[in-house]
XYZ file of C-alpha atoms in Angstrom:
628
model
C 112.216 148.353 148.445
C 113.506 144.946 149.547
C 114.484 142.401 146.905
C 113.180 138.916 147.592
C 114.856 135.730 146.504
C 113.099 133.073 144.470
C 111.797 130.137 146.475
C 112.840 127.523 143.939
C 115.615 125.077 144.746
C 118.324 127.410 143.486
C 119.243 130.222 141.133
C 120.820 127.540 138.978
C 117.356 126.156 138.172
C 116.183 129.527 136.883
C 119.381 129.991 134.893
C 119.050 126.512 133.407
C 115.409 127.067 132.547
C 116.027 130.394 130.815
C 119.049 129.243 128.845
C 118.466 125.560 128.158
C 114.844 124.427 128.284
C 113.613 126.366 125.275
C 115.179 125.824 121.869
C 113.947 129.068 120.319
C 113.738 132.405 122.092
C 110.606 133.342 120.135
C 108.690 130.792 122.237
C 108.349 133.349 125.038
C 105.488 135.070 123.203
C 103.531 131.840 122.882
C 103.967 131.171 126.606
C 102.846 134.609 127.733
C 99.823 134.604 125.409
C 98.848 131.127 126.648
C 99.079 132.333 130.243
C 96.894 135.330 129.378
C 94.344 133.013 127.788
C 94.346 130.895 130.950
C 93.693 133.979 133.076
C 90.685 134.873 130.939
C 89.436 131.276 131.091
C 89.494 131.418 134.885
C 87.404 134.570 134.961
C 85.009 133.188 132.359
C 84.576 130.040 134.459
C 83.768 132.139 137.504
C 81.249 134.126 135.496
C 79.471 130.889 134.609
C 79.565 129.306 138.054
C 78.986 132.419 140.171
C 76.700 134.406 137.866
C 79.024 137.421 137.710
C 77.586 140.479 136.007
C 79.453 142.572 133.499
C 81.620 139.640 132.447
C 81.158 137.974 129.085
C 83.262 136.153 126.570
C 82.742 138.878 123.949
C 84.521 141.469 126.079
C 87.710 139.530 126.711
C 90.936 140.364 124.888
C 94.720 140.061 124.870
C 96.699 143.048 123.628
C 100.254 143.628 122.410
C 101.894 147.067 122.454
C 105.353 148.080 121.253
C 107.406 151.102 122.326
C 110.665 151.166 120.409
C 111.926 154.253 122.240
C 111.849 152.506 125.627
C 112.454 149.074 124.079
C 109.375 147.674 125.777
C 106.890 145.061 124.662
C 103.694 145.024 126.728
C 101.171 142.193 126.860
C 97.823 142.963 128.509
C 94.830 140.787 129.317
C 91.547 141.477 131.115
C 91.408 138.107 132.789
C 91.059 137.232 136.455
C 94.248 138.994 137.572
C 96.302 138.187 140.677
C 96.393 139.347 144.282
C 99.640 140.122 146.053
C 99.713 136.632 147.549
C 99.070 135.059 144.161
C 101.876 137.077 142.584
C 104.132 135.904 145.379
C 103.015 132.296 145.016
C 102.777 131.998 141.220
C 105.749 134.146 140.165
C 107.961 133.901 143.235
C 108.134 130.122 143.128
C 109.485 128.594 139.962
C 107.379 125.687 138.648
C 104.414 126.740 140.793
C 101.464 126.717 138.436
C 98.188 128.391 139.217
C 96.829 127.022 135.960
C 97.590 123.464 136.990
C 95.822 123.927 140.316
C 92.813 125.441 138.571
C 92.756 122.664 135.988
C 92.482 120.049 138.726
C 89.515 121.945 140.156
C 87.564 121.909 136.882
C 88.424 118.503 135.427
C 84.733 117.731 134.948
C 84.041 120.933 132.986
C 84.626 120.214 129.263
C 83.987 123.822 128.191
C 86.983 125.138 130.133
C 90.375 124.301 128.709
C 93.505 125.487 130.504
C 96.646 125.517 128.387
C 99.403 126.148 130.922
C 100.233 123.448 133.453
C 103.776 123.692 134.728
C 104.357 127.300 135.669
C 107.684 127.843 133.945
C 106.471 129.369 130.670
C 106.343 132.831 132.210
C 110.075 132.747 132.916
C 110.867 132.290 129.228
C 110.373 136.075 129.088
C 113.843 136.449 130.642
C 115.387 134.935 127.497
C 114.663 138.201 125.672
C 114.216 140.706 128.505
C 116.521 142.640 130.789
C 113.644 143.461 133.097
C 110.215 141.828 133.463
C 107.486 143.824 135.182
C 104.034 142.407 135.976
C 101.163 144.679 136.997
C 98.079 142.806 138.122
C 94.732 143.540 139.717
C 92.539 140.654 140.802
C 88.893 140.671 139.724
C 86.770 142.210 142.472
C 89.737 143.861 144.188
C 90.533 147.561 144.516
C 94.265 146.898 144.878
C 96.863 146.437 142.177
C 100.358 145.098 142.657
C 103.561 145.231 140.627
C 106.011 142.314 140.505
C 109.409 143.172 138.999
C 112.559 141.145 138.376
C 115.820 141.172 136.465
C 116.145 137.401 136.635
C 118.213 135.351 139.044
C 118.850 138.391 141.260
C 115.352 138.070 142.729
C 112.169 140.141 142.584
C 110.188 142.918 144.265
C 106.476 143.374 144.893
C 104.912 146.755 145.633
C 101.554 148.494 145.209
C 100.790 150.181 141.871
C 97.993 151.818 139.920
C 95.869 149.816 137.475
C 92.458 150.902 136.254
C 90.865 147.509 135.651
C 91.196 143.855 136.538
C 93.655 141.725 134.616
C 97.406 141.506 134.119
C 99.909 143.597 132.223
C 103.379 142.218 131.507
C 105.997 144.785 130.475
C 109.197 143.406 128.960
C 112.272 145.576 128.552
C 113.819 143.875 125.543
C 117.544 143.203 125.541
C 119.871 145.004 123.149
C 121.234 143.192 120.126
C 124.424 141.159 120.365
C 126.659 139.694 117.670
C 124.835 136.367 118.031
C 121.265 137.483 118.739
C 118.805 139.852 117.104
C 116.500 141.086 119.866
C 115.141 143.990 117.824
C 112.881 141.523 116.035
C 110.720 141.388 119.156
C 110.013 145.105 118.778
C 108.928 144.730 115.162
C 105.177 144.591 114.658
C 105.372 142.460 111.518
C 107.578 139.894 113.257
C 105.279 139.748 116.283
C 102.237 139.258 114.067
C 103.976 136.372 112.297
C 104.824 134.737 115.653
C 101.216 135.069 116.801
C 100.089 133.552 113.509
C 102.523 130.680 113.917
C 101.982 129.740 117.550
C 98.850 131.399 118.897
C 96.574 131.917 115.917
C 93.852 129.772 117.464
C 93.768 131.197 120.962
C 90.021 131.593 121.536
C 90.207 135.276 122.534
C 91.101 138.171 120.213
C 94.737 139.230 120.258
C 94.792 142.955 119.493
C 97.605 145.062 118.131
C 97.997 148.533 116.637
C 98.946 148.233 112.985
C 100.107 151.015 110.699
C 98.944 151.207 107.103
C 99.044 153.716 104.271
C 95.802 155.232 102.971
C 95.140 157.885 100.300
C 94.951 161.436 101.644
C 91.474 162.851 101.411
C 91.239 165.377 98.598
C 94.888 164.937 97.553
C 95.228 162.575 94.636
C 98.383 160.478 94.602
C 99.330 161.343 98.204
C 99.174 158.903 101.105
C 99.268 159.142 104.863
C 100.014 156.569 107.561
C 97.243 155.745 109.990
C 97.225 153.440 112.989
C 94.340 151.101 113.626
C 93.748 148.322 116.095
C 93.408 144.929 114.472
C 92.686 141.413 115.671
C 95.720 139.480 114.503
C 94.632 135.920 115.313
C 91.971 133.731 113.688
C 90.590 132.413 117.003
C 88.502 129.553 115.557
C 90.630 126.904 113.784
C 89.220 125.233 110.707
C 89.537 121.775 112.249
C 87.166 122.726 115.090
C 84.452 123.801 112.706
C 81.686 121.467 111.603
C 82.481 119.595 108.399
C 79.106 120.591 106.991
C 80.135 124.251 107.215
C 83.318 123.749 105.212
C 83.783 123.615 101.452
C 86.514 122.071 99.340
C 87.894 125.576 98.813
C 88.134 126.068 102.590
C 90.242 122.943 102.953
C 92.314 123.607 99.834
C 93.093 127.204 100.751
C 94.020 126.225 104.305
C 96.333 123.490 103.019
C 98.063 125.704 100.465
C 98.560 128.513 102.971
C 99.611 126.336 105.898
C 101.856 123.858 104.105
C 103.183 126.024 101.267
C 101.944 123.951 98.352
C 100.622 125.487 95.150
C 98.493 122.452 94.305
C 95.410 121.304 96.155
C 95.697 118.035 98.105
C 94.513 114.797 96.557
C 92.763 113.758 99.778
C 91.528 115.493 102.939
C 91.014 113.603 106.208
C 89.100 115.564 108.845
C 88.299 113.608 111.989
C 87.334 114.168 115.599
C 87.866 111.385 118.128
C 86.862 111.008 121.751
C 87.620 108.313 124.276
C 90.940 107.075 125.586
C 92.538 109.957 123.687
C 90.476 112.949 122.612
C 91.815 114.833 119.632
C 90.966 116.457 116.335
C 92.975 115.787 113.210
C 93.110 117.502 109.844
C 95.323 115.557 107.457
C 96.176 116.025 103.796
C 97.614 113.688 101.192
C 99.537 115.889 98.720
C 98.811 115.584 95.031
C 102.539 115.462 94.262
C 105.721 114.491 96.067
C 107.821 117.373 97.441
C 111.059 117.866 95.507
C 113.105 116.539 98.441
C 110.736 113.798 99.562
C 113.049 110.882 98.833
C 116.093 112.557 100.357
C 117.566 112.762 103.836
C 116.625 116.425 104.000
C 112.896 115.670 104.079
C 111.471 115.869 107.595
C 108.251 114.037 108.334
C 105.745 114.918 111.026
C 102.433 116.552 111.826
C 101.921 119.886 113.500
C 100.923 119.262 117.102
C 98.607 121.617 118.938
C 97.534 121.554 122.566
C 94.171 123.287 122.774
C 94.897 125.403 119.709
C 98.453 126.360 120.722
C 101.238 125.092 118.474
C 103.539 122.826 120.471
C 105.596 121.175 117.745
C 105.883 122.017 114.069
C 106.942 118.480 113.092
C 105.912 115.750 115.517
C 107.467 112.710 113.857
C 106.043 110.277 116.410
C 102.530 110.767 115.058
C 103.334 109.228 111.654
C 104.965 105.936 110.680
C 107.679 106.298 108.057
C 105.583 104.637 105.367
C 102.939 107.367 105.748
C 105.484 110.172 106.033
C 104.008 111.896 102.961
C 100.943 112.931 104.985
C 100.814 116.575 106.032
C 98.491 118.103 108.564
C 97.948 118.613 112.254
C 96.595 117.128 115.441
C 95.019 119.141 118.251
C 94.504 117.535 121.652
C 93.902 118.731 125.173
C 94.885 115.372 126.677
C 98.593 115.301 125.899
C 101.015 115.271 128.809
C 103.535 118.061 128.386
C 106.639 118.383 130.480
C 108.031 121.640 131.852
C 108.527 123.050 128.373
C 105.743 122.971 125.841
C 108.419 122.290 123.231
C 109.036 118.826 124.630
C 106.429 116.110 124.629
C 106.321 113.109 126.876
C 105.997 109.785 125.068
C 102.900 108.801 126.905
C 99.930 106.554 126.329
C 97.788 109.254 124.695
C 100.399 110.003 122.059
C 100.723 106.336 121.166
C 96.955 105.927 120.961
C 96.628 108.942 118.674
C 99.434 107.693 116.411
C 97.846 104.243 116.182
C 94.432 105.655 115.298
C 95.875 108.015 112.714
C 97.667 105.102 111.078
C 94.392 103.171 110.789
C 92.547 106.245 109.512
C 95.127 106.949 106.808
C 95.118 103.290 105.751
C 91.323 103.323 105.558
C 91.273 106.467 103.429
C 93.867 105.081 101.015
C 91.955 101.817 100.716
C 88.790 103.802 99.981
C 90.606 105.821 97.315
C 91.909 102.618 95.748
C 88.431 101.104 95.665
C 86.461 104.146 94.571
C 88.811 106.583 92.818
C 91.199 104.278 91.022
C 92.654 106.904 88.707
C 93.405 109.227 91.612
C 94.932 106.361 93.575
C 97.197 105.354 90.717
C 98.438 108.929 90.542
C 98.997 108.880 94.305
C 100.919 105.620 93.949
C 103.187 107.120 91.302
C 104.125 109.760 93.845
C 104.327 107.761 97.050
C 104.079 104.051 96.207
C 107.818 103.679 96.627
C 107.455 104.724 100.261
C 104.785 102.081 100.852
C 107.107 99.426 99.414
C 109.905 100.551 101.709
C 107.391 100.268 104.537
C 106.759 96.619 103.632
C 110.483 95.840 103.625
C 111.533 97.864 106.684
C 111.534 96.534 110.246
C 111.795 92.952 108.960
C 108.334 93.054 107.435
C 106.578 94.115 110.613
C 104.117 96.298 108.673
C 103.547 94.110 105.617
C 99.996 93.138 106.590
C 99.028 96.800 106.880
C 100.433 97.755 103.490
C 100.253 94.740 101.180
C 96.747 95.443 99.863
C 97.748 99.026 99.000
C 100.528 97.999 96.616
C 100.309 98.150 92.833
C 102.487 96.404 90.236
C 102.304 96.632 86.460
C 100.645 93.578 84.909
C 101.890 91.807 81.775
C 98.321 90.932 80.747
C 96.345 93.968 81.908
C 99.015 96.461 80.763
C 98.350 98.621 83.799
C 98.986 98.588 87.576
C 97.071 95.927 89.494
C 96.692 94.809 93.105
C 97.606 91.390 94.448
C 93.915 90.630 94.980
C 93.193 91.405 91.329
C 96.082 89.174 90.207
C 94.983 86.248 92.379
C 91.417 86.627 91.165
C 92.638 85.956 87.596
C 95.040 83.078 88.361
C 94.576 79.887 86.348
C 93.535 76.708 88.148
C 96.887 75.003 87.643
C 98.939 78.065 88.639
C 100.872 77.620 91.893
C 102.754 80.924 92.148
C 102.495 84.661 91.668
C 105.121 85.289 88.986
C 107.187 88.432 88.731
C 110.021 89.773 86.592
C 112.585 92.477 87.357
C 114.050 95.124 85.086
C 114.710 98.818 84.663
C 111.549 99.538 82.649
C 108.360 97.852 81.494
C 109.718 97.836 77.940
C 112.910 96.022 78.951
C 111.037 93.438 80.993
C 108.747 92.782 78.024
C 111.827 91.626 76.085
C 113.359 89.403 78.767
C 113.904 85.824 77.506
C 113.023 84.461 80.966
C 109.381 85.524 80.560
C 108.745 83.420 77.459
C 107.558 80.146 78.928
C 105.509 81.850 81.669
C 103.718 83.922 79.044
C 103.307 80.821 76.870
C 101.356 79.140 79.669
C 99.094 82.192 79.907
C 100.298 83.170 83.374
C 100.226 86.824 84.386
C 103.546 88.443 85.377
C 104.000 91.362 87.743
C 106.732 93.785 86.681
C 109.240 95.016 89.248
C 110.860 98.199 87.947
C 112.121 99.742 91.206
C 115.097 98.657 93.287
C 113.011 97.917 96.368
C 110.413 95.785 94.568
C 111.943 92.320 94.809
C 113.100 92.921 98.382
C 109.515 93.799 99.320
C 108.153 90.682 97.596
C 110.697 88.511 99.396
C 109.514 89.944 102.722
C 105.856 89.435 101.794
C 106.680 85.818 100.796
C 103.083 85.039 99.858
C 99.598 86.490 99.486
C 96.646 84.305 100.451
C 98.956 81.293 100.449
C 100.286 81.998 96.944
C 104.073 82.398 97.023
C 105.968 84.816 94.806
C 108.225 83.305 92.149
C 110.713 85.123 89.929
C 110.674 84.179 86.233
C 114.478 83.929 86.647
C 114.176 81.421 89.467
C 115.921 78.092 89.008
C 112.664 76.217 89.525
C 109.496 77.683 88.022
C 107.343 74.970 89.564
C 105.553 73.749 86.456
C 105.967 69.973 86.994
C 105.074 69.323 83.371
C 105.812 66.125 81.379
C 108.092 68.169 79.153
C 110.387 68.857 82.095
C 111.089 65.142 82.549
C 112.230 64.943 78.920
C 114.473 67.933 79.457
C 116.063 66.262 82.467
C 116.973 63.296 80.254
C 118.552 65.575 77.642
C 120.409 67.382 80.408
C 121.979 64.079 81.439
C 122.784 63.163 77.828
C 124.735 66.416 77.369
C 126.351 66.387 80.789
C 129.912 66.506 79.424
C 129.098 69.527 77.220
C 127.716 71.521 80.114
C 130.560 70.549 82.418
C 133.064 71.732 79.804
C 131.265 75.066 79.433
C 131.052 75.484 83.229
C 134.806 74.866 83.468
C 135.487 77.382 80.673
C 133.557 80.047 82.603
C 135.932 79.482 85.533
C 133.632 80.069 88.527
C 131.430 82.707 86.906
C 128.450 80.355 87.031
C 127.432 77.523 89.297
C 126.282 75.447 86.347
C 125.321 75.386 82.660
C 122.118 73.562 81.753
C 119.234 73.291 79.330
C 116.565 75.908 79.836
C 112.977 75.154 80.796
C 111.906 78.727 80.139
C 113.394 79.772 76.762
C 111.382 79.505 73.544
C 113.122 81.679 70.920
C 116.125 83.246 72.669
C 119.405 81.308 72.690
C 120.520 81.967 76.247
C 119.661 83.533 79.599
C 120.861 83.702 83.179
C 118.930 82.216 86.083
C 119.725 82.236 89.777
C 119.527 79.817 92.649
C 119.224 80.602 96.329
C 117.680 83.609 98.081
C 119.871 86.212 96.365
C 118.606 86.975 92.862
C 120.458 88.680 90.022
C 118.369 91.825 90.471
C 119.093 91.926 94.191
C 122.785 91.516 93.416
C 122.664 94.556 91.118
C 120.876 96.690 93.704
C 123.124 95.734 96.608
C 126.342 96.158 94.631
C 125.267 99.626 93.501
C 125.383 100.782 97.117
C 128.472 102.696 98.336
C 130.082 99.814 100.196
C 133.116 97.578 99.732
C 131.145 94.459 100.638
C 130.025 93.135 97.264
C 127.700 90.166 96.846
C 127.162 87.639 94.067
C 124.146 85.521 93.253
C 124.509 81.858 92.343
C 124.284 82.146 88.551
C 123.167 79.468 86.135
C 123.675 79.843 82.387
C 120.712 78.341 80.550
C 120.850 77.212 76.893
C 117.840 76.881 74.593
C 117.986 73.413 73.021
C 115.609 74.564 70.235
C 117.957 77.295 69.086
C 120.542 76.571 66.337
C 123.314 77.591 68.716
C 122.790 74.402 70.730
C 123.648 72.181 67.765
C 126.758 74.300 67.180
C 127.841 73.798 70.783
C 127.499 70.017 70.466
C 129.594 70.067 67.314
C 132.287 72.243 68.953
C 132.530 69.888 71.917
C 133.329 67.004 69.559
C 135.694 68.752 67.154
C 136.959 72.034 68.643
C 137.043 72.207 72.465
C 139.023 75.492 72.412
C 136.312 77.220 70.401
C 133.710 75.817 72.792
C 135.386 77.783 75.573
C 135.207 80.964 73.484
C 131.526 80.348 72.694
C 130.759 79.718 76.364
C 132.249 83.094 77.308
C 130.413 84.840 74.453
C 127.074 83.355 75.466
C 127.696 84.232 79.099
C 128.429 87.862 78.217
C 125.311 87.972 76.034
C 123.284 86.761 78.984
C 124.845 89.463 81.181
C 123.873 92.173 78.701
C 120.306 90.863 78.495
C 120.120 91.160 82.292
C 121.392 94.730 82.141
C 124.623 93.763 83.873
C 128.183 94.796 83.021
C 130.403 92.632 80.853
C 133.549 91.918 82.831
C 135.977 92.237 79.879
C 134.317 94.237 77.073
C 137.512 94.345 74.966
C 137.824 90.555 74.898
C 134.088 90.269 74.209
C 134.187 92.584 71.173
C 137.368 90.943 69.833
C 135.762 87.518 69.965
C 132.724 88.851 68.071
C 134.983 90.385 65.419
C 136.824 87.080 65.010
C 133.561 85.263 64.384
C 132.426 87.935 61.931
C 135.731 87.700 60.026
C 135.471 83.896 59.743
C 131.897 84.171 58.553
C 133.147 86.087 55.502
């Protein structure tokens, strides 16, 4: 028997393909099953177009058989089979695809869907096999032929016996090595799990003999092992079924089983789209955030299927980062795959699908916000932080998509509100959307800087997360209304009272200059406050960098620290102001001490660290001692 050489460019190509193209050796089973499905599709197509008798979809099957003694795994189908010339052409030439040729012939037939296109999937069998033998008999032929190869050495073709049409692939599985466990591919449980993972929705039954224990007849307490043939794949995926046929339990059970969650999803998105990109999508919004969601370990992405065959377990390109919490899958027959089904070309169809999914998810969230407010607020507790990061990331490129999905706690409503709801309640004379930053709602409630804004009856949005103010800065405005921090140097009131305060500021210019000098560069200026009502002192900021942003940025693990332009504000209505005036006249040294005390008080109110806590406490003790 003469060994023939492969007709591909070189043995190096085959070696590269076997050892490099596929990331996981288990992929070989998916490829061989997909090829078997294609072979059955071809025969089914002929039965429809040529009126063949004795051929029907119900009789088709794919079968797996294990023989541990001979270390063989056999995959059998009763599809169209191959002639000697087809074996020579399809298996003797690497990257020669009969499926691709057939697909071009039937492009106008929507009922026929060929999975394989590039003709290299078959050779993945050599990743796990010492010898690959293919017995095939073409439909309508009396001859059967056997193709056999050990890999790069070449192949042989000779006549053989085969009772019926179809193809049988016999793999002699390699022996274990220190690095690789090949025995797993002779384990029925492992093979069933691989079929479930990659080929569960192949449209034809995948059969396998399965052993199970049953009670012995007439012998109580004794069991015997029997072998029965089972169909180990589901065949019809849930996302291809009509929505009207499915119940909430169907969706919930599928989600829990497929994505390993013990809680049902808060939202299910089931859609089917045709046109520039034809696909089906089944998406889920979890009811809680995974434990590692806000960590680097979390991996986003949707499962990607091509005609029911799993191509990628996490296709990150289908989801933007701000919707990374979505779980689910997409199934399309239009995607362009390259020579390995593991790798996906970044083509037009993929981009179209991703864009449409983004719009669909946004629409569903907006609907939840409008119609199931309680559920949406719970969703926002879990994933709102990610939406805010989405607003800030990429220099605000996505802010228009996400801004109307954001919620912030309201000082007047005492609950989360949208920007639209805030603007709808704004007073006629109100120029800005006011916000305040702090660790918690309770702490913000006590901030001195909020006093005058509250006094005017203006609503304040509370920013309790590090990203909040950064997101608002990127948004800049909503419907022409700019955001303004209650700690901003200019609150934009333009009231007659402010003109009187400017006069008093000028009258006490020397006092404030002395205090500014005593603080030795810690503040840009000391001035009378336009925002304080009962509190003696507070810090404000000027410029783009706020005090809250300073805290967030300086908490990051970097040596590059930043500092906001700080302004110490004094309440002229508080008794401390009269004391400061008196100290300036009679005790300038004490004025310096009081300036530092007030500055440290303002730092503590802001939740910032006092630079010299020992000096601060000593100064307080001195004052307490003199008071006695």
